[in-house]
Structure formats: C-alpha cells, structure tokens
Coordinates of N, CA and C in Angstrom, one line a residue:
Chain A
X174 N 106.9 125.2 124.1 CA 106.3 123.9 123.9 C 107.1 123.0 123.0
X175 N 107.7 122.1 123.4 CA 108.8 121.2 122.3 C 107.6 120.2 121.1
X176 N 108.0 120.4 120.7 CA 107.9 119.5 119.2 C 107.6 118.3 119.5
X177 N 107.6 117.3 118.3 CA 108.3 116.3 118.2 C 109.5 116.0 118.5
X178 N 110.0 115.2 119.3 CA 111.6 115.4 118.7 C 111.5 113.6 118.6
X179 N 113.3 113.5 118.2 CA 113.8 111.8 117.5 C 115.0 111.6 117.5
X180 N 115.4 110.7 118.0 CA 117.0 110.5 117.9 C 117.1 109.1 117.5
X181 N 118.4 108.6 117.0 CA 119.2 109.4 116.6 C 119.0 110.5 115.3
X182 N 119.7 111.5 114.9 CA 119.1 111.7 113.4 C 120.2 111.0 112.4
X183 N 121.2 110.4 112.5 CA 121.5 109.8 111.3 C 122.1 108.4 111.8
X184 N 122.3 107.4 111.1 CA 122.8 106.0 111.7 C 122.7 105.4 110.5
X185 N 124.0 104.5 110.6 CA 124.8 103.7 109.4 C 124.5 102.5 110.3
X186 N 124.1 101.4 110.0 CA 124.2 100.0 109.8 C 124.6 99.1 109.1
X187 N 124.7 97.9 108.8 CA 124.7 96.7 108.2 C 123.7 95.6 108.3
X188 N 123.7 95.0 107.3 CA 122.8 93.9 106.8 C 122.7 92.9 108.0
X189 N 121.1 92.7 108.2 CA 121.5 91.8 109.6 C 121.3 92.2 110.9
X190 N 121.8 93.8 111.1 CA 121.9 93.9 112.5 C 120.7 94.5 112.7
X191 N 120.7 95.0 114.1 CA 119.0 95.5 114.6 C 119.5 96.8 115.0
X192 N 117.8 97.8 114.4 CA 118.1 99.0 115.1 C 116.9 99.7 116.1
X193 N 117.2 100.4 116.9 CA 116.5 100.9 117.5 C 116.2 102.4 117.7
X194 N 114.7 103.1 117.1 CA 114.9 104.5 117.3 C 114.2 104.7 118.0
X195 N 114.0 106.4 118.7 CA 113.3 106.7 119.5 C 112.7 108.0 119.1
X196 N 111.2 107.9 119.9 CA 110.4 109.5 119.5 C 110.0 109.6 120.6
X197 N 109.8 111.3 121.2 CA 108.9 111.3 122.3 C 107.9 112.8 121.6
X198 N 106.7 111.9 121.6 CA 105.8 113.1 121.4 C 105.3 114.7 121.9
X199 N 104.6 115.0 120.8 CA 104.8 116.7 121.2 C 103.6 116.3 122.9
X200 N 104.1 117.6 123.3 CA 103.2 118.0 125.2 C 101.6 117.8 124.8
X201 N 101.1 116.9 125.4 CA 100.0 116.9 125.7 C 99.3 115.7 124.6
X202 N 100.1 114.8 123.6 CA 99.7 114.3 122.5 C 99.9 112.6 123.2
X203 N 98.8 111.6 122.9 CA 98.9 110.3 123.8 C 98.9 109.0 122.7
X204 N 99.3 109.3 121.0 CA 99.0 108.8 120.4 C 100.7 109.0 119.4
X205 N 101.3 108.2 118.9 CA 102.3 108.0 118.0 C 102.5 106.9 116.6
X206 N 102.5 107.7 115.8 CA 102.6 106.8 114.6 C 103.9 106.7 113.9
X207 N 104.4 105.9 113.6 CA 105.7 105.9 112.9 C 105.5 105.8 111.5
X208 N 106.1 106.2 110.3 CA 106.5 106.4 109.2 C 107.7 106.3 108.4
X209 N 107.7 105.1 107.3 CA 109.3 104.8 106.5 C 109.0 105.8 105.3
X210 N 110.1 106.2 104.9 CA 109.8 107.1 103.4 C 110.9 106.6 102.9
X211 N 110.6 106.1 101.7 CA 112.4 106.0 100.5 C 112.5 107.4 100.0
X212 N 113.4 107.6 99.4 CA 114.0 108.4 98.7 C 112.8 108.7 97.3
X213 N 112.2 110.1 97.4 CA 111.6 110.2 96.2 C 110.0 109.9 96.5
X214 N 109.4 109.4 97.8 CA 108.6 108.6 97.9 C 107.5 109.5 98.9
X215 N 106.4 109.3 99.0 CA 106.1 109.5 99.9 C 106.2 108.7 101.3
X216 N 105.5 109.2 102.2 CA 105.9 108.3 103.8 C 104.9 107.0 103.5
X217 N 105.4 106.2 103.9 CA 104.3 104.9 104.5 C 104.2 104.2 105.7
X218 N 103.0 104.2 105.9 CA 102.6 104.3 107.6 C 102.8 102.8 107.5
X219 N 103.9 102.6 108.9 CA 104.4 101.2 109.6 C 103.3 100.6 110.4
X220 N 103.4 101.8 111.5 CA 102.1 101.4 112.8 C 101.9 102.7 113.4
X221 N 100.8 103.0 114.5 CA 100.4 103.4 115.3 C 100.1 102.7 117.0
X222 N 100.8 103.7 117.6 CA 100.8 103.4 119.2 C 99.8 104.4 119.9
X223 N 98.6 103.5 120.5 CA 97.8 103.8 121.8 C 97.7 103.7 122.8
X224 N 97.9 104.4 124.4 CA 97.9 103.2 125.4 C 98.5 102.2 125.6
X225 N 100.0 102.1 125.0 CA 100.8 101.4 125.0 C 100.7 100.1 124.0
X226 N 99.8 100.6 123.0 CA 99.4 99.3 122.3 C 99.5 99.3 120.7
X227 N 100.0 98.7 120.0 CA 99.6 98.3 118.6 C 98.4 98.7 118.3
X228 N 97.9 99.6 117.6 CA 96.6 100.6 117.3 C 96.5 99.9 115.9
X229 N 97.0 100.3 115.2 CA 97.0 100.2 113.3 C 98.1 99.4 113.0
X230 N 98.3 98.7 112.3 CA 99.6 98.6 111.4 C 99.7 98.6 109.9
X231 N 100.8 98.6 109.3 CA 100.3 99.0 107.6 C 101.2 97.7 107.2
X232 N 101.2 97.2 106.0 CA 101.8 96.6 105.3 C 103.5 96.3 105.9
X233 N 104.1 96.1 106.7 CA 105.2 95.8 106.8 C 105.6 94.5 107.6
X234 N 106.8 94.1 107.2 CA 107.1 92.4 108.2 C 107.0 92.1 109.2
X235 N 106.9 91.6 110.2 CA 107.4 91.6 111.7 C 108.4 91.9 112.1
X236 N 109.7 92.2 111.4 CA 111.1 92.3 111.6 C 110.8 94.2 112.3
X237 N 109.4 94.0 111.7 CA 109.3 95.8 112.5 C 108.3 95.7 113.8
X238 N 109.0 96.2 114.7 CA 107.8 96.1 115.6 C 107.9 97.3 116.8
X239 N 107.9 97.8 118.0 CA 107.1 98.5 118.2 C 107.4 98.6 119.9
X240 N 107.4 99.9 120.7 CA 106.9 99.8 122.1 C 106.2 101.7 122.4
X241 N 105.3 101.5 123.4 CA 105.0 102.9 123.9 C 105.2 102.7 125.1
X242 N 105.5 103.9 125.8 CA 106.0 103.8 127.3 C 105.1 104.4 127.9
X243 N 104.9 104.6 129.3 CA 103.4 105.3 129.7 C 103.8 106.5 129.8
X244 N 104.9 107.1 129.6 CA 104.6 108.8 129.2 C 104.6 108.9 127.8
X245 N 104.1 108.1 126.6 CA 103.8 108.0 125.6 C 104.8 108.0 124.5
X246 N 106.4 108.3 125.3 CA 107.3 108.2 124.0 C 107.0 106.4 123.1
X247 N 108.3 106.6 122.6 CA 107.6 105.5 121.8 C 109.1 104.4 121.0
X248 N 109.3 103.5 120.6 CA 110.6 103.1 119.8 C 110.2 102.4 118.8
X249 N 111.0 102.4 117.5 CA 110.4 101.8 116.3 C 112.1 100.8 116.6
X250 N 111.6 99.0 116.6 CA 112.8 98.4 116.3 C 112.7 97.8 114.9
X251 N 113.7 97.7 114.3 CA 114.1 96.7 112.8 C 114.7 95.9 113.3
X252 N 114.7 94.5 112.9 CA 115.7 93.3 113.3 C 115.5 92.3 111.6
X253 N 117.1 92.3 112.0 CA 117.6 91.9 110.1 C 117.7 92.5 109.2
X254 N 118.3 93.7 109.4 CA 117.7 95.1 108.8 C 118.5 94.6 107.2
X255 N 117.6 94.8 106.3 CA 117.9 94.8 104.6 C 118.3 96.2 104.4
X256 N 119.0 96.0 103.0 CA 119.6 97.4 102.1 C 118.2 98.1 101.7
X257 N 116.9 97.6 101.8 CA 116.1 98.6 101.2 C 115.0 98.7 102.1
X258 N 116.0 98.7 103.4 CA 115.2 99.5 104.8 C 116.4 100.8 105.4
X259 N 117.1 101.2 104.3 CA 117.8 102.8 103.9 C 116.4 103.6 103.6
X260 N 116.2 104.4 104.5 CA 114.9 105.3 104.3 C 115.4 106.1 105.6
X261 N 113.9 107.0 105.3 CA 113.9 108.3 106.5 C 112.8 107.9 107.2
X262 N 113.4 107.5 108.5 CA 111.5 107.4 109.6 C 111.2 108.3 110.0
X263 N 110.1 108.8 110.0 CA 109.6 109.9 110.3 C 108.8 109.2 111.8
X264 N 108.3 109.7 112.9 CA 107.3 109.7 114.0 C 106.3 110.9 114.0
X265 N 105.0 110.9 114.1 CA 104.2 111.9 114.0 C 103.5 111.8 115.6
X266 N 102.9 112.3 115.9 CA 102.3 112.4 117.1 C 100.8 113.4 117.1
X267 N 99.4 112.6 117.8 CA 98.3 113.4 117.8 C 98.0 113.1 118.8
X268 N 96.6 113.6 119.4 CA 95.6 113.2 120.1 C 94.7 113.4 119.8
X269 N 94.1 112.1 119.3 CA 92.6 111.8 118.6 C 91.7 112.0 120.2
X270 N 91.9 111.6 121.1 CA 91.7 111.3 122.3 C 90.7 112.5 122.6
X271 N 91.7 113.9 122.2 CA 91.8 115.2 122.7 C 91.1 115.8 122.1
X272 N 90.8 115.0 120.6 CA 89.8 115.6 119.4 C 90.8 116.1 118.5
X273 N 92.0 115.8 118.5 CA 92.8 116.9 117.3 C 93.5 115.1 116.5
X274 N 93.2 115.4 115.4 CA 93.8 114.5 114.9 C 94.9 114.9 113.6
X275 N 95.0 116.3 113.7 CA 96.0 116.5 113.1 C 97.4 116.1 113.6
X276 N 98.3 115.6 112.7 CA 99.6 114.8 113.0 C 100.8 116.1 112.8
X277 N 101.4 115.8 113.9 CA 103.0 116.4 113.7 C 103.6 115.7 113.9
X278 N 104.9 116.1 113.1 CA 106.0 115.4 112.6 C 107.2 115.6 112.9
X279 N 108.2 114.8 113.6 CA 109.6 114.6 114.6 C 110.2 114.9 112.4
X280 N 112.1 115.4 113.1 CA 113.0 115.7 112.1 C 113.2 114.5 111.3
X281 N 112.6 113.1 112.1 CA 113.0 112.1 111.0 C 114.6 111.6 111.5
X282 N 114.6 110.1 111.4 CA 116.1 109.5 111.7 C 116.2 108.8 110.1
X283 N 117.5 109.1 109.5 CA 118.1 108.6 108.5 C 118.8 107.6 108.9
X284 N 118.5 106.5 108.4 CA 118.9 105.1 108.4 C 119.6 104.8 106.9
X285 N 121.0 104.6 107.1 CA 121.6 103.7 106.0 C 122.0 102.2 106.5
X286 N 121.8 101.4 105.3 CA 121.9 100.1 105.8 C 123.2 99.5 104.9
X287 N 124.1 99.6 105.2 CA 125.3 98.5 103.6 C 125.3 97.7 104.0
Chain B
X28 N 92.6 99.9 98.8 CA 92.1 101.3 99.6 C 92.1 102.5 98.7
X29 N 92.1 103.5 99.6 CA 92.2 105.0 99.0 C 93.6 105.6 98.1
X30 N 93.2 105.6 97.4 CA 94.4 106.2 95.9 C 94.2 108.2 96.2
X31 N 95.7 108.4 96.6 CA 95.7 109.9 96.7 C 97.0 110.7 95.3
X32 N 96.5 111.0 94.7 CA 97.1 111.4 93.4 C 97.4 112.9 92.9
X33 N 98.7 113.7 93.4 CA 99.1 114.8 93.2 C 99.6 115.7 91.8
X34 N 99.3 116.5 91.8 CA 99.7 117.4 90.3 C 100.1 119.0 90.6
X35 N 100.8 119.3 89.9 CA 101.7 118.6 89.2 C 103.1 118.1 89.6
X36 N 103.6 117.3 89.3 CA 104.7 116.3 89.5 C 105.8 117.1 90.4
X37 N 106.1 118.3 89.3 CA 106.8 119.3 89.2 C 106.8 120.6 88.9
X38 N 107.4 121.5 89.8 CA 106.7 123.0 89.3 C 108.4 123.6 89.6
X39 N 108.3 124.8 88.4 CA 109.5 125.8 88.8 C 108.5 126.8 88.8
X40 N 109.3 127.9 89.4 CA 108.7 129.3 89.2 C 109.5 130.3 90.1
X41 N 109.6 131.5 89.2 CA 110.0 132.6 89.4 C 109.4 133.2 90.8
X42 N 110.3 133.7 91.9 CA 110.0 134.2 92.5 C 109.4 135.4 92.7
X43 N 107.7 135.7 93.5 CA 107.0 136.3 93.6 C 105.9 135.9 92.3
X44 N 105.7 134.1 91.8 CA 105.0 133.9 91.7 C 104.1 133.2 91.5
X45 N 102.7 132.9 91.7 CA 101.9 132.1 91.9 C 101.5 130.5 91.4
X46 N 100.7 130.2 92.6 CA 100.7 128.1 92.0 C 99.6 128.0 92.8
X47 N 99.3 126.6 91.9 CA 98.4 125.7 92.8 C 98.7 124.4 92.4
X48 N 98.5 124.1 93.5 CA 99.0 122.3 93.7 C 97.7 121.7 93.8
X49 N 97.3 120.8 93.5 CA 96.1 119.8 93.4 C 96.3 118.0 94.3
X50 N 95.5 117.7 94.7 CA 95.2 116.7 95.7 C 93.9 116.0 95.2
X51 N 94.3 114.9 94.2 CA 92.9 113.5 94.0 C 92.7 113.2 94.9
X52 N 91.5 112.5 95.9 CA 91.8 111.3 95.9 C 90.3 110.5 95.7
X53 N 90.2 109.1 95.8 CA 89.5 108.7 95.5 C 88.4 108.0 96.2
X54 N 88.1 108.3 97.7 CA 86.7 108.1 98.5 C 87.0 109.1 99.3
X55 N 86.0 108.8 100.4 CA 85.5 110.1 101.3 C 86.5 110.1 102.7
X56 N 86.8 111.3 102.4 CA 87.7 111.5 103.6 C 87.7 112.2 105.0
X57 N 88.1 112.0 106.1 CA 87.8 112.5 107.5 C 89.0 113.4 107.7
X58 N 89.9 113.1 106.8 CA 91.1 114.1 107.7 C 92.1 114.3 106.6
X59 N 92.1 115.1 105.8 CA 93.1 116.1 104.6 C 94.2 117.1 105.5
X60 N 95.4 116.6 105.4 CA 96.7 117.4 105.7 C 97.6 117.6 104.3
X61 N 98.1 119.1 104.3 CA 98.9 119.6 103.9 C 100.0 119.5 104.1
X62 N 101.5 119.6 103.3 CA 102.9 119.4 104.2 C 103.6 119.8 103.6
X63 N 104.9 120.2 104.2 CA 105.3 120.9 103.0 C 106.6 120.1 103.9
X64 N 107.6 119.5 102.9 CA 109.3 118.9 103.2 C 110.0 119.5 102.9
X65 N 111.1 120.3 103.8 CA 112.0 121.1 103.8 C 113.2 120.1 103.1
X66 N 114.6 121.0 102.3 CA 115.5 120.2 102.1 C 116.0 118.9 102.8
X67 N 115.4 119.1 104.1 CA 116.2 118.6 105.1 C 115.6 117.5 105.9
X68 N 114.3 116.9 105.1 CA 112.9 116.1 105.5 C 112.2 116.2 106.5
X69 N 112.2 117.2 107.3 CA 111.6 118.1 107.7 C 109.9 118.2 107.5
X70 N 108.9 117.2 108.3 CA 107.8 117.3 107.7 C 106.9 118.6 108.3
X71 N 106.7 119.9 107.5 CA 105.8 121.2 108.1 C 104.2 120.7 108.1
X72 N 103.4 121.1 109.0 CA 102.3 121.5 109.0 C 101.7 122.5 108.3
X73 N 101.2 122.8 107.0 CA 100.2 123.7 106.5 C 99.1 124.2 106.6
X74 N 98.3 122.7 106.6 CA 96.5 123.0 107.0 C 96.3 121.3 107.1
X75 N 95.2 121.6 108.2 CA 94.4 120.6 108.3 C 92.9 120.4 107.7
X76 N 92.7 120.3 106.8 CA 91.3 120.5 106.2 C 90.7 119.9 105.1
X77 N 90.1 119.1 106.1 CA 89.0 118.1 105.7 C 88.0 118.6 104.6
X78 N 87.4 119.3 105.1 CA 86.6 120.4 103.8 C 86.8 122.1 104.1
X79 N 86.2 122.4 102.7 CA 86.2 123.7 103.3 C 87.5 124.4 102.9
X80 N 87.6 126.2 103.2 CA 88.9 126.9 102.9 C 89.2 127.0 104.2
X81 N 90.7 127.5 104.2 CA 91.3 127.9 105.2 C 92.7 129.2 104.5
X82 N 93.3 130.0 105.3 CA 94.3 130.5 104.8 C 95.4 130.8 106.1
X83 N 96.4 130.9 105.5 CA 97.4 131.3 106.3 C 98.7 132.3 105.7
X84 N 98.8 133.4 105.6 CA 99.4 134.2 105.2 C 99.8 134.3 103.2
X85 N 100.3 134.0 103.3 CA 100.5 133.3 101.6 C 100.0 132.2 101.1
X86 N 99.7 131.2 101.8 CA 99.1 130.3 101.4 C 97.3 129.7 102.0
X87 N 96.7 129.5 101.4 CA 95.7 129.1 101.5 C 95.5 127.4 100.8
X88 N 94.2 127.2 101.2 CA 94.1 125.8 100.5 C 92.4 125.9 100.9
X89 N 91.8 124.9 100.1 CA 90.2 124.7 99.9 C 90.1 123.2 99.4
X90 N 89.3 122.3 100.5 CA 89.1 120.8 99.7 C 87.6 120.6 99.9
X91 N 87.2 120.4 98.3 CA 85.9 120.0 97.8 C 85.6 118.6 98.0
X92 N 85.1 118.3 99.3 CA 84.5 116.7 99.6 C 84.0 115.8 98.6
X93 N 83.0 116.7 98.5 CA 82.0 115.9 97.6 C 83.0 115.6 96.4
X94 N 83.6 116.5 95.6 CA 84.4 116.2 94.6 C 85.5 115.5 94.8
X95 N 86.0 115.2 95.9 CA 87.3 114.5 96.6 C 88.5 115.3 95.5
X96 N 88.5 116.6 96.3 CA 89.7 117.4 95.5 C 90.3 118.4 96.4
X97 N 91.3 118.1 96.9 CA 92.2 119.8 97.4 C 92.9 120.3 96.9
X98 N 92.7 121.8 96.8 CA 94.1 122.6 96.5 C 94.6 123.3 97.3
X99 N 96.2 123.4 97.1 CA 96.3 124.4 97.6 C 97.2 125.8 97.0
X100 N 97.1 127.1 97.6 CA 97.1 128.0 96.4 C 98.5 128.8 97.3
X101 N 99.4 128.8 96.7 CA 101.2 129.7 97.1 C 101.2 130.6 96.1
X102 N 100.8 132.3 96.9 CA 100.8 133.5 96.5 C 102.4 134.0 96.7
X103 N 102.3 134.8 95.9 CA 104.1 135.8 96.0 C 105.1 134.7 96.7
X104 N 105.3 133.6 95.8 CA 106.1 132.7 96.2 C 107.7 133.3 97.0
X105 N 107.9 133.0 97.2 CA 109.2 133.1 98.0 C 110.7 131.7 98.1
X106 N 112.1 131.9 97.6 CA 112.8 131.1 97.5 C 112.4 130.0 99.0
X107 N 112.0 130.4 99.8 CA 112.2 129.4 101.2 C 110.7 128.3 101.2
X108 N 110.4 128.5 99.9 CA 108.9 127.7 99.7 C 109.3 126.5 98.8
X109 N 110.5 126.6 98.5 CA 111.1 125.1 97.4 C 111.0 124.3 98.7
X110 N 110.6 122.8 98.2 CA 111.1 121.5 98.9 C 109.8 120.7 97.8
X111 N 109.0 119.9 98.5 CA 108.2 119.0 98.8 C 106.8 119.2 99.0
X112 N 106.0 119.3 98.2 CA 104.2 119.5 99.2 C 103.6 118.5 99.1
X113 N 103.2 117.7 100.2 CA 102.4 116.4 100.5 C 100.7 116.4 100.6
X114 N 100.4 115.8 99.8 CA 98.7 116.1 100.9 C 98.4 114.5 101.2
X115 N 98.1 114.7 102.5 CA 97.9 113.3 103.0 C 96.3 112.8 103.4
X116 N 95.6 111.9 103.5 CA 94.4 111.6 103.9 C 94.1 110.5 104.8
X117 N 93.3 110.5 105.4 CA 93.0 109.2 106.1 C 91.1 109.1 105.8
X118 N 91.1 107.8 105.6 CA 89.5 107.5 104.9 C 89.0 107.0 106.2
X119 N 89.0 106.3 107.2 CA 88.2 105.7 107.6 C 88.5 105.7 109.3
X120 N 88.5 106.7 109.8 CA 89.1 107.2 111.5 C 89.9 106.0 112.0
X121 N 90.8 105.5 110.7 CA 91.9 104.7 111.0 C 93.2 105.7 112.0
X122 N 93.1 106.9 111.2 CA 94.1 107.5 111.8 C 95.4 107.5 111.2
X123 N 95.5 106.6 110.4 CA 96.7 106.5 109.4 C 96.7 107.4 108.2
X124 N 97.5 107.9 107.7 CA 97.7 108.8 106.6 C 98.1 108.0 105.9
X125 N 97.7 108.1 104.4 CA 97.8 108.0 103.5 C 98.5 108.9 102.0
X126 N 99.5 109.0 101.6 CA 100.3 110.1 101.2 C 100.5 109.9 100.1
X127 N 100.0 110.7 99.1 CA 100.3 110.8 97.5 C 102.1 111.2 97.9
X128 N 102.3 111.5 96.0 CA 103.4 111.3 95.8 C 104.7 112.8 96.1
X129 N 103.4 113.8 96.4 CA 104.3 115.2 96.7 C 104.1 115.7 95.4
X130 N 104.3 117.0 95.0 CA 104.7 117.9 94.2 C 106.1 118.7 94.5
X131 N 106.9 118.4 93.8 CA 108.6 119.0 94.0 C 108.7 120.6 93.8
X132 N 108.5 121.5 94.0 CA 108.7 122.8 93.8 C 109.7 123.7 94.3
X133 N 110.4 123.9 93.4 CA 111.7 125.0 93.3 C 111.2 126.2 92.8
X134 N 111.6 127.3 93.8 CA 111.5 128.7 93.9 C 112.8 129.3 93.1
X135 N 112.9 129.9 92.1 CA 114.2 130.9 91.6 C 113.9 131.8 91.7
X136 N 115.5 132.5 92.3 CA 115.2 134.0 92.5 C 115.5 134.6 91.6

C-alpha cells in the first residue's frame, strides 16, 4: 500500500517566479491538506482539498492556491514566490469521509527561494 | 483560536532512557496526533488519540480531555528516536491541525 508520496523533493527558485508541487494521496484517502513549515517551526496549515474543492484555508495570500483532480491527487501553486516562502511543504492525506481522520504525511518538498 | 504548547523544549538523554513529553492545549479537542520528524522531515505517525491511552511498543501516550493535556511516554530510548515530536490538534471538525512547537530530542549512545 503506497504512502503518501510528493514530488519534487527539493527545488531552487527565485524571487518572482511560480512554483508548482504535487501530492497524490495514500490508497483509499479522498481528502488532502497541504502544510508550509519554516525551519525550527512547526507546520502551518495552507488549505485543505475535498471533492475537488477548497475545504479549509488558513491564514495565507492568494499567491497560494490550490487544485484536486478526481483521483484526488492534488497541487499546491505559489506565484511571486518571496525569500520567506524557503520552507518544507509537507501534504497529509485522510478520509474523514471514511471516518479516519487521522492525517498522513508525504516526505515533504524543500523549496529554496534566492 | 486554540494555543497548543509543548514541553519540554529540549531533551537529551542517555540511551536506554526514559521521557515524557507533554502537550497543552487550550480548548476541547476532537482529534490529538502524535509525530515524530525524522532528520530528514519526514512526518511519522505515533498515535491518534483524542482521549484516553494507547501504546505501541516503547512508546505509549494518554490525553486527559477534560484537563486538555497529552503525554507521551519513550521507554528504553533508542539512538533512532532523536528528531522532532509534534502533537498536533484540531478543535472544531475543521480538520486542520493545529501544531505546537515540537520537543527536539537527541538520543546518545
């Protein structure tokens, strides 16, 4: 049974440009939330994807935004990306749906921005 | 919202032995996760547990609702137990986690 998984796992950028990551959830899970963590920090929740939809979102710009596909993977985009959007995204995946709302967690993409 | 507040900050300890890590937080919660971050950020699954004990080989954990408190307890520590321990919450079948600040723990052999 695969995991979480996420690609890329590491990616260098610059100031300005746009990035795009990908998660596809563990087997059987219809629900995906993404997570930024700085260095030292704990994670903080960006958004959550339902049904292809904007579920939750937490405190972040619009420059973050979001797609679910109907086999439930999922992409977190940044556009204008800043130096203090260098963090680890983490993707977790549940099925509240299913009754488990316990979250697991993809290896995480490292994002540097200069 | 909900303030989740871990202790202690920092722990060293000799291998083969014992801790407990602690988990504030400050309203009522539906869903307490455990985590543990490998060097490599690597987020593990430990326990899911809302109230109540649970165990799993060396470690165990117990969260008092009503008190809004978890711990959790790493017996005969082992070097492969250093990283990161998270406890995360969600208050309100938001579904979003909520994540104190971790406890950093280094195992020496």
């Amino acid at each position: 049974d695969a995991g979480v998984t996420q690609s890329p796992t590491h990616l260098i950028k610059t100031r300005g440009q746009q990035v795009t990551l990908r998660c596809s959830p563990k087997s059987g899970h219809d629900t995906v939330s993404w997570y930024q963590q700085a260095l030292g920090q704990g994670p903080q929740f960006i958004f959550q994807y339902y049904e292809e939809e904007e579920r939750q979102r937490g405190n972040f710009p619009d420059r973050f935004s979001g797609h679910q596909y109907p086999n439930y993977s999922s992409e977190l985009n940044v556009n204008a990306l800043l130096l203090g959007d260098s963090a680890l995204y983490l993707c977790a995946s549940s099925s509240p749906s299913g009754g488990t709302d316990t979250q697991y967690f993809g290896p995480g993409t490292r994002l540097t921005v200069l | 919202g909900i303030q989740v507040e871990q202790s202690p900050p920092d722990l060293i300890l000799q291998e083969g032995a014992n801790s407990t890590l602690r988990c504030n937080f400050s309203d009522s919660v539906n869903n307490l996760q455990w985590f543990h971050q490998n060097p490599w950020g690597q987020l593990i699954n430990l326990f899911y547990i809302p109230s109540g004990t649970k165990q799993n080989g060396r470690l165990s954990a117990t969260t008092v609702a009503t008190e809004r408190y978890s711990l959790l307890y790493i017996s005969s520590s082992q070097t492969t137990d250093s990283g990161v321990y998270f406890c995360a919450v969600d208050a309100g079948n938001n579904r979003k986690l909520i994540w104190g600040l971790g406890t950093s723990l280094a195992v020496n052999p």
